[in-house]
Coordinates of C-alpha atoms in Angstrom, one line a residue:
M294 CA -16.4 -58.5 -7.5
I295 CA -15.1 -55.8 -5.1
R296 CA -13.5 -54.0 -8.0
N297 CA -16.8 -54.0 -9.9
V298 CA -18.6 -52.6 -7.0
L299 CA -16.1 -49.9 -6.5
T300 CA -16.2 -49.0 -10.2
Y301 CA -20.0 -48.9 -10.0
F302 CA -19.9 -46.4 -7.1
I303 CA -17.3 -44.2 -8.7
L304 CA -19.4 -44.1 -11.9
L305 CA -22.5 -43.3 -9.8
I306 CA -20.8 -40.4 -8.0
F307 CA -19.6 -39.1 -11.4
L308 CA -23.1 -39.2 -12.9
V309 CA -24.7 -37.5 -9.8
A310 CA -22.1 -34.8 -10.0
C311 CA -22.7 -34.3 -13.7
S312 CA -26.4 -34.2 -13.2
G313 CA -26.1 -31.2 -11.0
S314 CA -24.1 -29.1 -13.5
I315 CA -25.7 -26.3 -15.4
D316 CA -25.8 -25.8 -19.2
T317 CA -24.7 -22.2 -19.2
S318 CA -25.2 -21.9 -23.0
K319 CA -28.9 -21.6 -22.4
L320 CA -28.7 -18.9 -19.8
T321 CA -29.3 -15.2 -20.3
P322 CA -26.5 -12.8 -19.2
E323 CA -28.4 -12.1 -16.0
E324 CA -29.0 -15.7 -15.2
Y325 CA -25.4 -16.6 -16.0
F326 CA -24.2 -13.8 -13.7
K327 CA -26.5 -15.0 -10.9
Y328 CA -25.0 -18.5 -11.3
A329 CA -21.5 -17.1 -11.2
M330 CA -22.3 -15.2 -8.1
E331 CA -23.6 -18.3 -6.4
L332 CA -20.2 -19.9 -6.9
Y333 CA -18.6 -16.7 -5.7
N334 CA -20.7 -16.6 -2.5
K335 CA -19.8 -20.3 -1.9
E336 CA -16.1 -19.2 -2.1
D337 CA -15.6 -21.4 -5.1
Y338 CA -13.4 -18.6 -6.5
Q339 CA -11.6 -20.6 -9.2
Q340 CA -14.8 -21.7 -10.9
A341 CA -16.4 -18.3 -10.3
A342 CA -13.5 -16.7 -12.1
I343 CA -13.9 -18.9 -15.1
E344 CA -17.6 -18.1 -15.3
F345 CA -17.1 -14.3 -14.9
Q346 CA -14.6 -14.5 -17.7
N347 CA -17.0 -16.5 -19.9
I348 CA -19.7 -13.8 -19.3
L349 CA -17.3 -11.1 -20.5
M350 CA -16.4 -13.0 -23.6
Q351 CA -19.9 -14.3 -24.5
F352 CA -22.0 -11.2 -23.8
P353 CA -20.0 -8.1 -24.9
G354 CA -22.0 -5.0 -24.1
S355 CA -24.3 -6.8 -21.6
T356 CA -25.6 -4.8 -18.7
V357 CA -24.0 -7.3 -16.3
N358 CA -20.5 -6.9 -17.8
D359 CA -19.2 -4.3 -15.3
D360 CA -20.6 -6.5 -12.5
A361 CA -18.7 -9.5 -13.9
Q362 CA -15.6 -7.5 -14.3
Y363 CA -15.7 -6.3 -10.7
Y364 CA -16.3 -9.7 -9.2
L365 CA -13.6 -11.2 -11.5
G366 CA -11.2 -8.9 -9.7
M367 CA -12.6 -9.8 -6.4
T368 CA -12.2 -13.6 -7.1
Y369 CA -8.5 -13.0 -7.7
F370 CA -8.2 -10.8 -4.6
N371 CA -9.8 -13.4 -2.4
E372 CA -7.4 -16.0 -3.9
E373 CA -4.6 -13.6 -2.9
Q374 CA -3.6 -13.2 -6.6
Y375 CA -3.2 -9.5 -6.1
L376 CA -1.5 -8.6 -9.3
L377 CA -4.2 -10.3 -11.3
A378 CA -6.8 -8.5 -9.1
A379 CA -5.2 -5.2 -9.8
Y380 CA -5.2 -5.8 -13.5
E381 CA -8.9 -6.6 -13.5
F382 CA -9.9 -3.7 -11.3
S383 CA -7.9 -1.3 -13.6
K384 CA -9.7 -2.8 -16.6
L385 CA -13.1 -2.0 -15.1
I386 CA -12.0 1.6 -14.4
Q387 CA -10.8 2.0 -18.0
N388 CA -13.5 0.2 -19.8
Y389 CA -16.6 1.0 -17.7
A390 CA -16.0 4.6 -16.6
T391 CA -19.6 5.2 -15.8
S392 CA -20.2 2.0 -13.8
P393 CA -21.3 2.4 -10.2
F394 CA -18.5 -0.1 -9.4
V395 CA -15.8 2.3 -10.3
P396 CA -15.3 3.8 -6.8
D397 CA -15.0 0.3 -5.2
A398 CA -12.8 -0.8 -8.1
Q399 CA -10.4 2.1 -7.5
F400 CA -10.3 1.4 -3.8
M401 CA -9.7 -2.3 -4.4
L402 CA -7.0 -1.5 -7.0
A403 CA -5.1 0.4 -4.3
E404 CA -5.9 -2.3 -1.8
S405 CA -4.4 -4.9 -4.1
Y406 CA -1.1 -3.0 -4.2
Y407 CA -1.3 -2.5 -0.5
K408 CA -1.4 -6.3 0.0
L409 CA 1.7 -6.5 -2.2
S410 CA 3.6 -4.0 -0.2
P411 CA 6.6 -5.9 1.3
P412 CA 8.6 -5.3 4.6
Y413 CA 10.4 -2.0 4.6
Q414 CA 13.8 -3.6 4.0
L415 CA 12.7 -4.7 0.5
D416 CA 12.0 -2.8 -2.8
Q417 CA 9.0 -0.5 -2.2
S418 CA 7.6 -0.1 -5.7
Y419 CA 4.3 -1.7 -4.8
T420 CA 4.1 0.5 -1.7
K421 CA 4.5 3.6 -3.8
K422 CA 1.9 2.3 -6.3
A423 CA -0.5 1.7 -3.4
I424 CA -0.1 5.3 -2.2
E425 CA -0.6 6.6 -5.7
E426 CA -3.9 4.7 -6.1
F427 CA -5.2 5.4 -2.6
Q428 CA -4.5 9.1 -3.3
A429 CA -6.3 8.9 -6.6
F430 CA -9.3 7.4 -4.8
I431 CA -9.3 10.2 -2.3
D432 CA -9.0 12.9 -5.0
I433 CA -11.7 11.4 -7.3
F434 CA -14.2 10.3 -4.6
P435 CA -13.6 12.7 -1.6
S436 CA -17.0 12.0 0.0
N437 CA -16.7 8.2 -0.2
P438 CA -17.0 6.4 3.2
K439 CA -13.7 4.6 2.6
V440 CA -11.7 7.9 2.3
E441 CA -10.8 7.7 6.0
E442 CA -9.4 4.2 5.6
A443 CA -7.5 5.2 2.5
E444 CA -5.9 8.1 4.4
R445 CA -4.9 5.8 7.3
K446 CA -3.3 3.4 4.9
I447 CA -1.4 6.1 3.1
K448 CA 0.0 7.2 6.4
E449 CA 1.0 3.6 7.2
L450 CA 2.7 3.2 3.9
N451 CA 4.5 6.5 4.1
D452 CA 5.8 5.5 7.5
K453 CA 7.2 2.4 5.9
L454 CA 8.9 4.4 3.2
A455 CA 10.3 6.8 5.8
R456 CA 11.6 4.0 7.9
K457 CA 13.5 2.5 5.0
E458 CA 15.3 5.8 4.3
Y459 CA 15.8 6.5 8.0
Q460 CA 17.4 3.1 8.5
S461 CA 19.7 3.7 5.5
A462 CA 20.8 7.0 7.2
L463 CA 21.5 5.2 10.5
I464 CA 23.7 2.6 8.6
Y465 CA 25.7 5.4 6.9
E466 CA 26.1 7.2 10.2
K467 CA 27.4 4.0 12.0
M468 CA 29.9 3.6 9.1
E469 CA 30.9 7.2 9.7
Y470 CA 29.8 8.3 6.3
D471 CA 28.4 11.5 7.7
K472 CA 27.8 13.3 4.4
A473 CA 25.7 10.4 3.1
A474 CA 23.9 10.1 6.4
M475 CA 22.9 13.8 6.5
K476 CA 21.7 13.5 2.9
Y477 CA 19.3 10.6 3.8
Y478 CA 18.2 12.4 7.0
D479 CA 17.4 15.5 4.9
Y480 CA 15.4 13.3 2.5
V481 CA 13.3 11.9 5.4
V482 CA 12.7 15.4 6.9
E483 CA 11.5 16.9 3.6
T484 CA 9.7 14.0 2.0
Y485 CA 8.1 12.4 5.0
H486 CA 7.7 15.4 7.3
D487 CA 4.5 14.1 8.8
T488 CA 5.8 10.8 9.9
K489 CA 7.4 9.9 13.2
Y490 CA 10.8 9.4 11.5
A491 CA 11.1 13.1 10.4
P492 CA 11.9 14.6 13.9
L493 CA 14.2 11.6 14.6
A494 CA 16.0 12.2 11.4
L495 CA 16.4 16.0 12.0
Y496 CA 17.5 15.3 15.6
N497 CA 20.2 12.9 14.4
K498 CA 21.3 15.4 11.7
I499 CA 21.7 18.1 14.2
K500 CA 23.9 15.9 16.4
I501 CA 26.2 15.2 13.4
E502 CA 26.5 18.9 12.7
V503 CA 27.4 19.7 16.3
R504 CA 29.9 16.9 16.3
K505 CA 31.5 18.2 13.1
G506 CA 31.6 21.8 14.4
M507 CA 29.0 23.0 11.9
I508 CA 27.5 25.5 14.3
N509 CA 25.6 27.7 11.8
E510 CA 24.1 24.7 10.0
A511 CA 23.1 23.2 13.4
L512 CA 21.5 26.4 14.5
A513 CA 19.5 26.6 11.3
D514 CA 18.3 23.0 11.7
I515 CA 17.5 23.6 15.4
N516 CA 15.3 26.5 14.4
L517 CA 13.6 24.2 11.9
F518 CA 13.1 21.5 14.5
L519 CA 11.6 23.7 17.1
S520 CA 9.2 25.3 14.6
R521 CA 8.0 22.0 13.3
Y522 CA 8.2 19.8 16.3
P523 CA 7.9 22.0 19.4
N524 CA 6.3 19.2 21.5
D525 CA 8.6 16.4 20.4
D526 CA 10.3 14.4 23.2
N527 CA 13.6 15.8 22.2
A528 CA 12.5 19.4 22.0
N529 CA 13.8 20.4 25.5
E530 CA 17.2 18.9 24.7
I531 CA 17.3 20.8 21.4
R532 CA 16.4 24.1 23.1
N533 CA 19.2 23.7 25.6
L534 CA 21.5 22.8 22.8
E535 CA 20.5 26.0 20.9
I536 CA 21.4 28.1 24.0
E537 CA 24.7 26.3 24.2
L538 CA 25.5 26.8 20.5
I539 CA 24.5 30.5 20.5
N540 CA 26.8 31.1 23.5
K541 CA 29.6 29.3 21.7
H542 CA 28.9 31.2 18.5
N543 CA 29.1 34.5 20.4
E544 CA 32.3 33.5 22.1
L545 CA 33.9 32.8 18.8
T546 CA 32.7 36.0 17.3
T547 CA 34.1 38.0 20.3
E548 CA 37.5 36.2 20.0
K549 CA 37.7 37.2 16.3
K550 CA 37.2 40.8 17.2

């Protein structure tokens, strides 16, 4: 008896659930998209993704296709499936070039790679891809309100790349591989000159040059440091070091004569 009652209630729940479903085969593209958006707004992203995909397959050339394509990308993004999101946003950009969703799709394409950017110790392919896509967004849509955010995130990502190279230089220096360390410090200085790691890298390189008796090289880098970073915390120390090295250079020149 109890089993029959339970079976009845389970069947009843199933029938009620089914009665609330929608026969999407009878919907126009606009009605279907509205239904899919209701699912999206309820955060039923998995089902919404299925419906957006169905719209794209069933109604090729429809006026709501770019809308469906954009929100398909957004469903994956909200589900933290960032590679799939990036793929769908890139499809919108390629297939619906005149869509009003293109600026947002370009930003979200970059944002997807931004979310995939790992800690600085790991491979930074996604970080570089995010920078590339954010820069494309800025170049193509310079008056967009999100440009400032894109610029801020590019700076953040460049700082991460610079930190990775700077830490590599520090490791080589600790291992007393000075040539390799200076090479990495140079790379940071020239490639990431507008990050906080550039003056640190140049400062450390100067210290190595002084330690190795490379006076002319150290003086050249000191001149570069003071011209680029005159207000850096280490600037006064570098100025005093410059005076010391010039005096030492003059003494050596006098001795040779």
